[in-house]
Amino acid sequence: MFGGEEGDQLVYGMVDHTRSGFEAAIPVSGGFGQSPLGESIAAAGMDLKQASGNMALIIFSDGRETGKSSIEAAEALKKQYGDRLCIYAVVLGSSSRGKRC
């Protein structure tokens, strides 16, 4: 899911993971503008409702968000899905604040 000016966009949905499918789905252009990470995480929670079994949410971010707290949104998802959900964060860029989040 990518957040941006036009809202959140799911790019790799509720499917069994394959390396080729994942690589094909993830845009390589780089910047998507400023997006509220917390809102994107909460929107991902809505997409996860249709999934069964174990799930992973992989977040690619510079950590410099606006809006709702990404930590609070991630905690809410973990509370909702428990051990079925693993959240992975991949930090992009060199923001020291982003690395702390």
mmCIF file of N, CA, C and O in Angstrom:
data_model
loop_
_atom_site.group_PDB
_atom_site.id
_atom_site.type_symbol
_atom_site.label_atom_id
_atom_site.label_comp_id
_atom_site.label_asym_id
_atom_site.label_seq_id
_atom_site.Cartn_x
_atom_site.Cartn_y
_atom_site.Cartn_z
ATOM 1 N N MET A 1 0.845 -1.161 0.000
ATOM 2 C CA MET A 1 0.000 0.000 0.000
ATOM 3 C C MET A 1 0.890 1.223 0.000
ATOM 4 O O MET A 1 1.877 1.270 0.722
ATOM 5 N N PHE A 2 0.573 2.168 -0.837
ATOM 6 C CA PHE A 2 1.279 3.431 -0.867
ATOM 7 C C PHE A 2 0.295 4.533 -0.538
ATOM 8 O O PHE A 2 -0.800 4.573 -1.080
ATOM 9 N N GLY A 3 0.689 5.434 0.350
ATOM 10 C CA GLY A 3 -0.134 6.589 0.667
ATOM 11 C C GLY A 3 0.356 7.771 -0.137
ATOM 12 O O GLY A 3 1.545 7.910 -0.386
ATOM 13 N N GLY A 4 -0.557 8.611 -0.508
ATOM 14 C CA GLY A 4 -0.177 9.790 -1.280
ATOM 15 C C GLY A 4 -1.318 10.764 -1.367
ATOM 16 O O GLY A 4 -2.319 10.633 -0.679
ATOM 17 N N GLU A 5 -1.157 11.727 -2.237
ATOM 18 C CA GLU A 5 -2.157 12.779 -2.371
ATOM 19 C C GLU A 5 -3.522 12.253 -2.780
ATOM 20 O O GLU A 5 -4.543 12.827 -2.456
ATOM 21 N N GLU A 6 -3.572 11.144 -3.499
ATOM 22 C CA GLU A 6 -4.838 10.601 -3.968
ATOM 23 C C GLU A 6 -5.352 9.485 -3.056
ATOM 24 O O GLU A 6 -6.222 8.718 -3.441
ATOM 25 N N GLY A 7 -4.803 9.372 -1.869
ATOM 26 C CA GLY A 7 -5.236 8.344 -0.933
ATOM 27 C C GLY A 7 -4.303 7.144 -0.959
ATOM 28 O O GLY A 7 -3.257 7.160 -1.588
ATOM 29 N N ASP A 8 -4.703 6.112 -0.259
ATOM 30 C CA ASP A 8 -3.890 4.910 -0.158
ATOM 31 C C ASP A 8 -4.141 4.002 -1.352
ATOM 32 O O ASP A 8 -5.243 3.894 -1.846
ATOM 33 N N GLN A 9 -3.075 3.347 -1.798
ATOM 34 C CA GLN A 9 -3.167 2.459 -2.952
ATOM 35 C C GLN A 9 -2.551 1.119 -2.581
ATOM 36 O O GLN A 9 -1.373 1.037 -2.245
ATOM 37 N N LEU A 10 -3.342 0.060 -2.609
ATOM 38 C CA LEU A 10 -2.863 -1.284 -2.333
ATOM 39 C C LEU A 10 -2.176 -1.811 -3.585
ATOM 40 O O LEU A 10 -2.776 -1.860 -4.650
ATOM 41 N N VAL A 11 -0.889 -2.182 -3.477
ATOM 42 C CA VAL A 11 -0.159 -2.629 -4.657
ATOM 43 C C VAL A 11 0.180 -4.114 -4.633
ATOM 44 O O VAL A 11 0.497 -4.686 -5.666
ATOM 45 N N TYR A 12 0.121 -4.721 -3.477
ATOM 46 C CA TYR A 12 0.381 -6.168 -3.382
ATOM 47 C C TYR A 12 -0.583 -6.703 -2.354
ATOM 48 O O TYR A 12 -0.359 -6.595 -1.162
ATOM 49 N N GLY A 13 -1.686 -7.248 -2.790
ATOM 50 C CA GLY A 13 -2.819 -7.566 -1.933
ATOM 51 C C GLY A 13 -2.714 -8.848 -1.151
ATOM 52 O O GLY A 13 -1.637 -9.398 -0.932
ATOM 53 N N MET A 14 -3.865 -9.343 -0.765
ATOM 54 C CA MET A 14 -3.981 -10.527 0.081
ATOM 55 C C MET A 14 -3.812 -11.782 -0.768
ATOM 56 O O MET A 14 -4.776 -12.430 -1.164
ATOM 57 N N VAL A 15 -2.569 -12.074 -1.102
ATOM 58 C CA VAL A 15 -2.233 -13.242 -1.917
ATOM 59 C C VAL A 15 -1.053 -13.964 -1.271
ATOM 60 O O VAL A 15 -0.336 -13.393 -0.462
ATOM 61 N N ASP A 16 -0.876 -15.222 -1.629
ATOM 62 C CA ASP A 16 0.314 -15.927 -1.176
ATOM 63 C C ASP A 16 1.536 -15.235 -1.758
ATOM 64 O O ASP A 16 1.544 -14.843 -2.928
ATOM 65 N N HIS A 17 2.553 -15.075 -0.939
ATOM 66 C CA HIS A 17 3.751 -14.366 -1.364
ATOM 67 C C HIS A 17 4.571 -15.173 -2.361
ATOM 68 O O HIS A 17 4.795 -16.367 -2.180
ATOM 69 N N THR A 18 4.973 -14.498 -3.425
ATOM 70 C CA THR A 18 5.982 -15.031 -4.329
ATOM 71 C C THR A 18 6.969 -13.899 -4.588
ATOM 72 O O THR A 18 6.579 -12.727 -4.642
ATOM 73 N N ARG A 19 8.216 -14.241 -4.737
ATOM 74 C CA ARG A 19 9.227 -13.210 -4.971
ATOM 75 C C ARG A 19 8.934 -12.436 -6.252
ATOM 76 O O ARG A 19 8.983 -11.204 -6.271
ATOM 77 N N SER A 20 8.614 -13.151 -7.318
ATOM 78 C CA SER A 20 8.366 -12.480 -8.597
ATOM 79 C C SER A 20 7.128 -11.589 -8.531
ATOM 80 O O SER A 20 7.117 -10.489 -9.080
ATOM 81 N N GLY A 21 6.086 -12.047 -7.861
ATOM 82 C CA GLY A 21 4.877 -11.242 -7.724
ATOM 83 C C GLY A 21 5.127 -9.977 -6.921
ATOM 84 O O GLY A 21 4.655 -8.892 -7.271
ATOM 85 N N PHE A 22 5.895 -10.103 -5.844
ATOM 86 C CA PHE A 22 6.220 -8.957 -5.001
ATOM 87 C C PHE A 22 7.059 -7.944 -5.775
ATOM 88 O O PHE A 22 6.778 -6.751 -5.771
ATOM 89 N N GLU A 23 8.090 -8.432 -6.469
ATOM 90 C CA GLU A 23 8.957 -7.534 -7.228
ATOM 91 C C GLU A 23 8.188 -6.814 -8.330
ATOM 92 O O GLU A 23 8.445 -5.645 -8.611
ATOM 93 N N ALA A 24 7.249 -7.493 -8.959
ATOM 94 C CA ALA A 24 6.464 -6.875 -10.022
ATOM 95 C C ALA A 24 5.499 -5.822 -9.478
ATOM 96 O O ALA A 24 5.166 -4.852 -10.165
ATOM 97 N N ALA A 25 5.058 -5.987 -8.242
ATOM 98 C CA ALA A 25 4.048 -5.100 -7.686
ATOM 99 C C ALA A 25 4.620 -3.809 -7.105
ATOM 100 O O ALA A 25 3.938 -2.789 -7.078
ATOM 101 N N ILE A 26 5.855 -3.847 -6.643
ATOM 102 C CA ILE A 26 6.421 -2.695 -5.942
ATOM 103 C C ILE A 26 7.005 -1.706 -6.949
ATOM 104 O O ILE A 26 7.915 -2.040 -7.697
ATOM 105 N N PRO A 27 6.496 -0.467 -6.941
ATOM 106 C CA PRO A 27 7.032 0.554 -7.849
ATOM 107 C C PRO A 27 8.496 0.845 -7.520
ATOM 108 O O PRO A 27 8.892 0.815 -6.369
ATOM 109 N N VAL A 28 9.272 1.124 -8.529
ATOM 110 C CA VAL A 28 10.683 1.408 -8.320
ATOM 111 C C VAL A 28 11.027 2.869 -8.554
ATOM 112 O O VAL A 28 12.175 3.253 -8.484
ATOM 113 N N SER A 29 10.036 3.696 -8.786
ATOM 114 C CA SER A 29 10.298 5.091 -9.126
ATOM 115 C C SER A 29 10.772 5.915 -7.952
ATOM 116 O O SER A 29 11.319 6.988 -8.134
ATOM 117 N N GLY A 30 10.574 5.443 -6.730
ATOM 118 C CA GLY A 30 11.043 6.209 -5.584
ATOM 119 C C GLY A 30 9.925 7.005 -4.954
ATOM 120 O O GLY A 30 8.968 6.441 -4.466
ATOM 121 N N GLY A 31 10.040 8.322 -4.972
ATOM 122 C CA GLY A 31 9.165 9.188 -4.202
ATOM 123 C C GLY A 31 7.711 9.160 -4.608
ATOM 124 O O GLY A 31 7.371 9.119 -5.775
ATOM 125 N N PHE A 32 6.863 9.172 -3.588
ATOM 126 C CA PHE A 32 5.425 9.238 -3.791
ATOM 127 C C PHE A 32 4.855 10.464 -3.089
ATOM 128 O O PHE A 32 3.674 10.565 -2.890
ATOM 129 N N GLY A 33 5.707 11.366 -2.661
ATOM 130 C CA GLY A 33 5.240 12.537 -1.949
ATOM 131 C C GLY A 33 5.042 12.234 -0.482
ATOM 132 O O GLY A 33 5.362 11.162 0.007
ATOM 133 N N GLN A 34 4.509 13.196 0.212
ATOM 134 C CA GLN A 34 4.303 13.058 1.647
ATOM 135 C C GLN A 34 3.013 12.288 1.902
ATOM 136 O O GLN A 34 1.995 12.537 1.280
ATOM 137 N N SER A 35 3.071 11.330 2.806
ATOM 138 C CA SER A 35 1.865 10.572 3.129
ATOM 139 C C SER A 35 1.793 10.360 4.626
ATOM 140 O O SER A 35 2.812 10.189 5.290
ATOM 141 N N PRO A 36 0.595 10.366 5.172
ATOM 142 C CA PRO A 36 0.407 10.123 6.599
ATOM 143 C C PRO A 36 0.522 8.624 6.899
ATOM 144 O O PRO A 36 -0.408 7.863 6.634
ATOM 145 N N LEU A 37 1.648 8.197 7.410
ATOM 146 C CA LEU A 37 1.928 6.786 7.612
ATOM 147 C C LEU A 37 0.904 6.114 8.522
ATOM 148 O O LEU A 37 0.463 5.004 8.245
ATOM 149 N N GLY A 38 0.514 6.776 9.590
ATOM 150 C CA GLY A 38 -0.468 6.187 10.501
ATOM 151 C C GLY A 38 -1.780 5.856 9.810
ATOM 152 O O GLY A 38 -2.371 4.805 10.033
ATOM 153 N N GLU A 39 -2.215 6.744 8.930
ATOM 154 C CA GLU A 39 -3.458 6.506 8.196
ATOM 155 C C GLU A 39 -3.298 5.349 7.214
ATOM 156 O O GLU A 39 -4.221 4.561 7.010
ATOM 157 N N SER A 40 -2.131 5.228 6.608
ATOM 158 C CA SER A 40 -1.880 4.111 5.685
ATOM 159 C C SER A 40 -1.853 2.782 6.431
ATOM 160 O O SER A 40 -2.355 1.773 5.934
ATOM 161 N N ILE A 41 -1.275 2.772 7.625
ATOM 162 C CA ILE A 41 -1.254 1.550 8.426
ATOM 163 C C ILE A 41 -2.674 1.155 8.817
ATOM 164 O O ILE A 41 -3.052 -0.013 8.726
ATOM 165 N N ALA A 42 -3.479 2.130 9.230
ATOM 166 C CA ALA A 42 -4.870 1.844 9.589
ATOM 167 C C ALA A 42 -5.644 1.322 8.376
ATOM 168 O O ALA A 42 -6.437 0.380 8.496
ATOM 169 N N ALA A 43 -5.403 1.891 7.201
ATOM 170 C CA ALA A 43 -6.074 1.417 5.985
ATOM 171 C C ALA A 43 -5.647 -0.006 5.655
ATOM 172 O O ALA A 43 -6.462 -0.818 5.193
ATOM 173 N N ALA A 44 -4.386 -0.335 5.891
ATOM 174 C CA ALA A 44 -3.920 -1.708 5.662
ATOM 175 C C ALA A 44 -4.684 -2.676 6.558
ATOM 176 O O ALA A 44 -4.990 -3.803 6.154
ATOM 177 N N GLY A 45 -5.016 -2.240 7.760
ATOM 178 C CA GLY A 45 -5.805 -3.074 8.665
ATOM 179 C C GLY A 45 -7.149 -3.441 8.081
ATOM 180 O O GLY A 45 -7.640 -4.561 8.279
ATOM 181 N N MET A 46 -7.740 -2.530 7.320
ATOM 182 C CA MET A 46 -9.014 -2.821 6.666
ATOM 183 C C MET A 46 -8.823 -3.895 5.591
ATOM 184 O O MET A 46 -9.639 -4.785 5.435
ATOM 185 N N ASP A 47 -7.718 -3.812 4.858
ATOM 186 C CA ASP A 47 -7.428 -4.816 3.828
ATOM 187 C C ASP A 47 -7.160 -6.188 4.451
ATOM 188 O O ASP A 47 -7.488 -7.210 3.859
ATOM 189 N N LEU A 48 -6.568 -6.215 5.626
ATOM 190 C CA LEU A 48 -6.235 -7.478 6.284
ATOM 191 C C LEU A 48 -7.466 -8.227 6.782
ATOM 192 O O LEU A 48 -7.395 -9.431 7.019
ATOM 193 N N LYS A 49 -8.588 -7.549 6.925
ATOM 194 C CA LYS A 49 -9.807 -8.201 7.428
ATOM 195 C C LYS A 49 -10.221 -9.392 6.582
ATOM 196 O O LYS A 49 -10.794 -10.341 7.075
ATOM 197 N N GLN A 50 -9.923 -9.352 5.289
ATOM 198 C CA GLN A 50 -10.328 -10.442 4.402
ATOM 199 C C GLN A 50 -9.329 -11.596 4.391
ATOM 200 O O GLN A 50 -9.587 -12.635 3.786
ATOM 201 N N ALA A 51 -8.193 -11.431 5.052
ATOM 202 C CA ALA A 51 -7.146 -12.461 5.036
ATOM 203 C C ALA A 51 -7.358 -13.473 6.157
ATOM 204 O O ALA A 51 -7.916 -13.170 7.198
ATOM 205 N N SER A 52 -6.884 -14.675 5.912
ATOM 206 C CA SER A 52 -6.907 -15.701 6.947
ATOM 207 C C SER A 52 -5.484 -16.192 7.160
ATOM 208 O O SER A 52 -4.611 -15.985 6.322
ATOM 209 N N GLY A 53 -5.249 -16.824 8.269
ATOM 210 C CA GLY A 53 -3.916 -17.346 8.554
ATOM 211 C C GLY A 53 -2.964 -16.254 9.000
ATOM 212 O O GLY A 53 -3.364 -15.182 9.436
ATOM 213 N N ASN A 54 -1.675 -16.545 8.889
ATOM 214 C CA ASN A 54 -0.645 -15.596 9.297
ATOM 215 C C ASN A 54 -0.459 -14.533 8.221
ATOM 216 O O ASN A 54 -0.611 -14.799 7.035
ATOM 217 N N MET A 55 -0.121 -13.311 8.662
ATOM 218 C CA MET A 55 -0.008 -12.172 7.762
ATOM 219 C C MET A 55 1.245 -11.371 8.075
ATOM 220 O O MET A 55 1.739 -11.414 9.201
ATOM 221 N N ALA A 56 1.714 -10.640 7.091
ATOM 222 C CA ALA A 56 2.832 -9.723 7.274
ATOM 223 C C ALA A 56 2.471 -8.374 6.666
ATOM 224 O O ALA A 56 1.883 -8.308 5.590
ATOM 225 N N LEU A 57 2.819 -7.318 7.373
ATOM 226 C CA LEU A 57 2.682 -5.957 6.863
ATOM 227 C C LEU A 57 4.103 -5.410 6.774
ATOM 228 O O LEU A 57 4.801 -5.318 7.779
ATOM 229 N N ILE A 58 4.540 -5.101 5.570
ATOM 230 C CA ILE A 58 5.884 -4.582 5.354
ATOM 231 C C ILE A 58 5.759 -3.103 5.017
ATOM 232 O O ILE A 58 5.089 -2.729 4.052
ATOM 233 N N ILE A 59 6.407 -2.272 5.821
ATOM 234 C CA ILE A 59 6.304 -0.826 5.674
ATOM 235 C C ILE A 59 7.638 -0.285 5.165
ATOM 236 O O ILE A 59 8.675 -0.509 5.785
ATOM 237 N N PHE A 60 7.611 0.404 4.039
ATOM 238 C CA PHE A 60 8.772 1.101 3.509
ATOM 239 C C PHE A 60 8.527 2.583 3.758
ATOM 240 O O PHE A 60 7.575 3.145 3.220
ATOM 241 N N SER A 61 9.357 3.213 4.576
ATOM 242 C CA SER A 61 9.093 4.602 4.936
ATOM 243 C C SER A 61 10.364 5.308 5.370
ATOM 244 O O SER A 61 11.300 4.686 5.863
ATOM 245 N N ASP A 62 10.349 6.637 5.219
ATOM 246 C CA ASP A 62 11.435 7.431 5.782
ATOM 247 C C ASP A 62 11.112 7.794 7.230
ATOM 248 O O ASP A 62 11.938 8.370 7.926
ATOM 249 N N GLY A 63 9.895 7.454 7.686
ATOM 250 C CA GLY A 63 9.504 7.694 9.071
ATOM 251 C C GLY A 63 9.110 9.117 9.382
ATOM 252 O O GLY A 63 8.742 9.429 10.509
ATOM 253 N N ARG A 64 9.180 9.999 8.420
ATOM 254 C CA ARG A 64 8.803 11.397 8.658
ATOM 255 C C ARG A 64 7.357 11.571 8.234
ATOM 256 O O ARG A 64 7.056 11.948 7.119
ATOM 257 N N GLU A 65 6.467 11.316 9.139
ATOM 258 C CA GLU A 65 5.042 11.276 8.827
ATOM 259 C C GLU A 65 4.328 12.554 9.210
ATOM 260 O O GLU A 65 4.881 13.389 9.918
ATOM 261 N N THR A 66 3.106 12.659 8.762
ATOM 262 C CA THR A 66 2.203 13.694 9.228
ATOM 263 C C THR A 66 0.915 12.995 9.627
ATOM 264 O O THR A 66 0.600 11.915 9.152
ATOM 265 N N GLY A 67 0.154 13.583 10.514
ATOM 266 C CA GLY A 67 -1.127 13.007 10.890
ATOM 267 C C GLY A 67 -1.022 12.008 12.026
ATOM 268 O O GLY A 67 -0.139 12.065 12.860
ATOM 269 N N LYS A 68 -1.938 11.059 12.041
ATOM 270 C CA LYS A 68 -2.065 10.070 13.103
ATOM 271 C C LYS A 68 -0.750 9.313 13.318
ATOM 272 O O LYS A 68 -0.059 8.958 12.389
ATOM 273 N N SER A 69 -0.456 9.030 14.555
ATOM 274 C CA SER A 69 0.795 8.364 14.898
ATOM 275 C C SER A 69 0.891 6.957 14.314
ATOM 276 O O SER A 69 -0.006 6.140 14.473
ATOM 277 N N SER A 70 1.995 6.695 13.649
ATOM 278 C CA SER A 70 2.204 5.369 13.074
ATOM 279 C C SER A 70 2.359 4.313 14.160
ATOM 280 O O SER A 70 1.927 3.168 13.992
ATOM 281 N N ILE A 71 2.957 4.677 15.262
ATOM 282 C CA ILE A 71 3.124 3.732 16.379
ATOM 283 C C ILE A 71 1.758 3.326 16.925
ATOM 284 O O ILE A 71 1.493 2.138 17.142
ATOM 285 N N GLU A 72 0.881 4.298 17.137
ATOM 286 C CA GLU A 72 -0.464 3.996 17.647
ATOM 287 C C GLU A 72 -1.230 3.115 16.670
ATOM 288 O O GLU A 72 -1.931 2.186 17.076
ATOM 289 N N ALA A 73 -1.118 3.395 15.380
ATOM 290 C CA ALA A 73 -1.820 2.596 14.367
ATOM 291 C C ALA A 73 -1.295 1.170 14.341
ATOM 292 O O ALA A 73 -2.069 0.209 14.254
ATOM 293 N N ALA A 74 0.026 0.998 14.434
ATOM 294 C CA ALA A 74 0.623 -0.339 14.441
ATOM 295 C C ALA A 74 0.209 -1.103 15.699
ATOM 296 O O ALA A 74 -0.107 -2.301 15.635
ATOM 297 N N GLU A 75 0.187 -0.429 16.841
ATOM 298 C CA GLU A 75 -0.242 -1.072 18.084
ATOM 299 C C GLU A 75 -1.696 -1.531 17.994
ATOM 300 O O GLU A 75 -2.049 -2.603 18.480
ATOM 301 N N ALA A 76 -2.538 -0.729 17.361
ATOM 302 C CA ALA A 76 -3.952 -1.095 17.202
ATOM 303 C C ALA A 76 -4.094 -2.350 16.332
ATOM 304 O O ALA A 76 -4.909 -3.232 16.627
ATOM 305 N N LEU A 77 -3.290 -2.427 15.263
ATOM 306 C CA LEU A 77 -3.332 -3.622 14.413
ATOM 307 C C LEU A 77 -2.863 -4.855 15.170
ATOM 308 O O LEU A 77 -3.456 -5.934 15.040
ATOM 309 N N LYS A 78 -1.794 -4.718 15.943
ATOM 310 C CA LYS A 78 -1.298 -5.865 16.713
ATOM 311 C C LYS A 78 -2.338 -6.308 17.734
ATOM 312 O O LYS A 78 -2.531 -7.505 17.948
ATOM 313 N N LYS A 79 -3.029 -5.368 18.335
ATOM 314 C CA LYS A 79 -4.084 -5.717 19.288
ATOM 315 C C LYS A 79 -5.219 -6.459 18.585
ATOM 316 O O LYS A 79 -5.752 -7.432 19.096
ATOM 317 N N GLN A 80 -5.552 -6.017 17.388
ATOM 318 C CA GLN A 80 -6.648 -6.623 16.629
ATOM 319 C C GLN A 80 -6.290 -8.018 16.116
ATOM 320 O O GLN A 80 -7.095 -8.937 16.183
ATOM 321 N N TYR A 81 -5.081 -8.183 15.572
ATOM 322 C CA TYR A 81 -4.714 -9.441 14.910
ATOM 323 C C TYR A 81 -3.770 -10.319 15.718
ATOM 324 O O TYR A 81 -3.545 -11.476 15.354
ATOM 325 N N GLY A 82 -3.197 -9.812 16.774
ATOM 326 C CA GLY A 82 -2.341 -10.596 17.657
ATOM 327 C C GLY A 82 -1.168 -11.243 16.940
ATOM 328 O O GLY A 82 -0.533 -10.648 16.068
ATOM 329 N N ASP A 83 -0.911 -12.490 17.301
ATOM 330 C CA ASP A 83 0.240 -13.218 16.763
ATOM 331 C C ASP A 83 0.091 -13.589 15.288
ATOM 332 O O ASP A 83 1.047 -14.060 14.675
ATOM 333 N N ARG A 84 -1.087 -13.371 14.716
ATOM 334 C CA ARG A 84 -1.277 -13.659 13.281
ATOM 335 C C ARG A 84 -0.573 -12.631 12.400
ATOM 336 O O ARG A 84 -0.368 -12.859 11.221
ATOM 337 N N LEU A 85 -0.226 -11.478 12.967
ATOM 338 C CA LEU A 85 0.337 -10.386 12.188
ATOM 339 C C LEU A 85 1.752 -10.041 12.644
ATOM 340 O O LEU A 85 1.993 -9.812 13.820
ATOM 341 N N CYS A 86 2.673 -10.009 11.689
ATOM 342 C CA CYS A 86 4.024 -9.489 11.912
ATOM 343 C C CYS A 86 4.152 -8.201 11.119
ATOM 344 O O CYS A 86 3.744 -8.140 9.957
ATOM 345 N N ILE A 87 4.702 -7.178 11.745
ATOM 346 C CA ILE A 87 4.913 -5.893 11.083
ATOM 347 C C ILE A 87 6.415 -5.675 10.938
ATOM 348 O O ILE A 87 7.154 -5.744 11.922
ATOM 349 N N TYR A 88 6.838 -5.437 9.706
ATOM 350 C CA TYR A 88 8.242 -5.192 9.410
ATOM 351 C C TYR A 88 8.381 -3.776 8.866
ATOM 352 O O TYR A 88 7.597 -3.366 8.010
ATOM 353 N N ALA A 89 9.365 -3.045 9.350
ATOM 354 C CA ALA A 89 9.614 -1.691 8.862
ATOM 355 C C ALA A 89 10.969 -1.637 8.174
ATOM 356 O O ALA A 89 11.976 -2.063 8.737
ATOM 357 N N VAL A 90 10.964 -1.128 6.950
ATOM 358 C CA VAL A 90 12.195 -0.907 6.202
ATOM 359 C C VAL A 90 12.376 0.605 6.119
ATOM 360 O O VAL A 90 11.539 1.304 5.537
ATOM 361 N N VAL A 91 13.443 1.102 6.736
ATOM 362 C CA VAL A 91 13.680 2.537 6.793
ATOM 363 C C VAL A 91 14.396 2.984 5.522
ATOM 364 O O VAL A 91 15.444 2.446 5.161
ATOM 365 N N LEU A 92 13.813 3.973 4.862
ATOM 366 C CA LEU A 92 14.399 4.571 3.661
ATOM 367 C C LEU A 92 14.899 5.967 4.012
ATOM 368 O O LEU A 92 14.264 6.673 4.776
ATOM 369 N N GLY A 93 15.998 6.363 3.463
ATOM 370 C CA GLY A 93 16.512 7.702 3.705
ATOM 371 C C GLY A 93 17.418 7.752 4.919
ATOM 372 O O GLY A 93 17.792 6.729 5.493
ATOM 373 N N SER A 94 17.741 8.975 5.319
ATOM 374 C CA SER A 94 18.715 9.146 6.390
ATOM 375 C C SER A 94 18.203 9.986 7.550
ATOM 376 O O SER A 94 18.983 10.488 8.345
ATOM 377 N N SER A 95 16.896 10.126 7.672
ATOM 378 C CA SER A 95 16.316 10.917 8.755
ATOM 379 C C SER A 95 16.531 10.222 10.091
ATOM 380 O O SER A 95 16.108 9.073 10.283
ATOM 381 N N SER A 96 17.193 10.890 11.033
ATOM 382 C CA SER A 96 17.399 10.291 12.355
ATOM 383 C C SER A 96 16.053 10.114 13.069
ATOM 384 O O SER A 96 15.854 9.137 13.783
ATOM 385 N N ARG A 97 15.122 11.047 12.872
ATOM 386 C CA ARG A 97 13.790 10.910 13.466
ATOM 387 C C ARG A 97 13.073 9.683 12.878
ATOM 388 O O ARG A 97 12.443 8.926 13.586
ATOM 389 N N GLY A 98 13.190 9.503 11.585
ATOM 390 C CA GLY A 98 12.555 8.361 10.933
ATOM 391 C C GLY A 98 13.090 7.051 11.438
ATOM 392 O O GLY A 98 12.344 6.077 11.581
ATOM 393 N N LYS A 99 14.368 6.971 11.728
ATOM 394 C CA LYS A 99 14.964 5.742 12.242
ATOM 395 C C LYS A 99 14.480 5.414 13.641
ATOM 396 O O LYS A 99 14.370 4.258 14.013
ATOM 397 N N ARG A 100 14.156 6.439 14.442
ATOM 398 C CA ARG A 100 13.640 6.214 15.802
ATOM 399 C C ARG A 100 12.215 5.693 15.783
ATOM 400 O O ARG A 100 11.808 4.954 16.649
ATOM 401 N N CYS A 101 11.405 6.131 14.803
ATOM 402 C CA CYS A 101 9.995 5.742 14.738
ATOM 403 C C CYS A 101 9.903 4.302 14.310
ATOM 404 O O CYS A 101 9.049 3.597 14.599
#
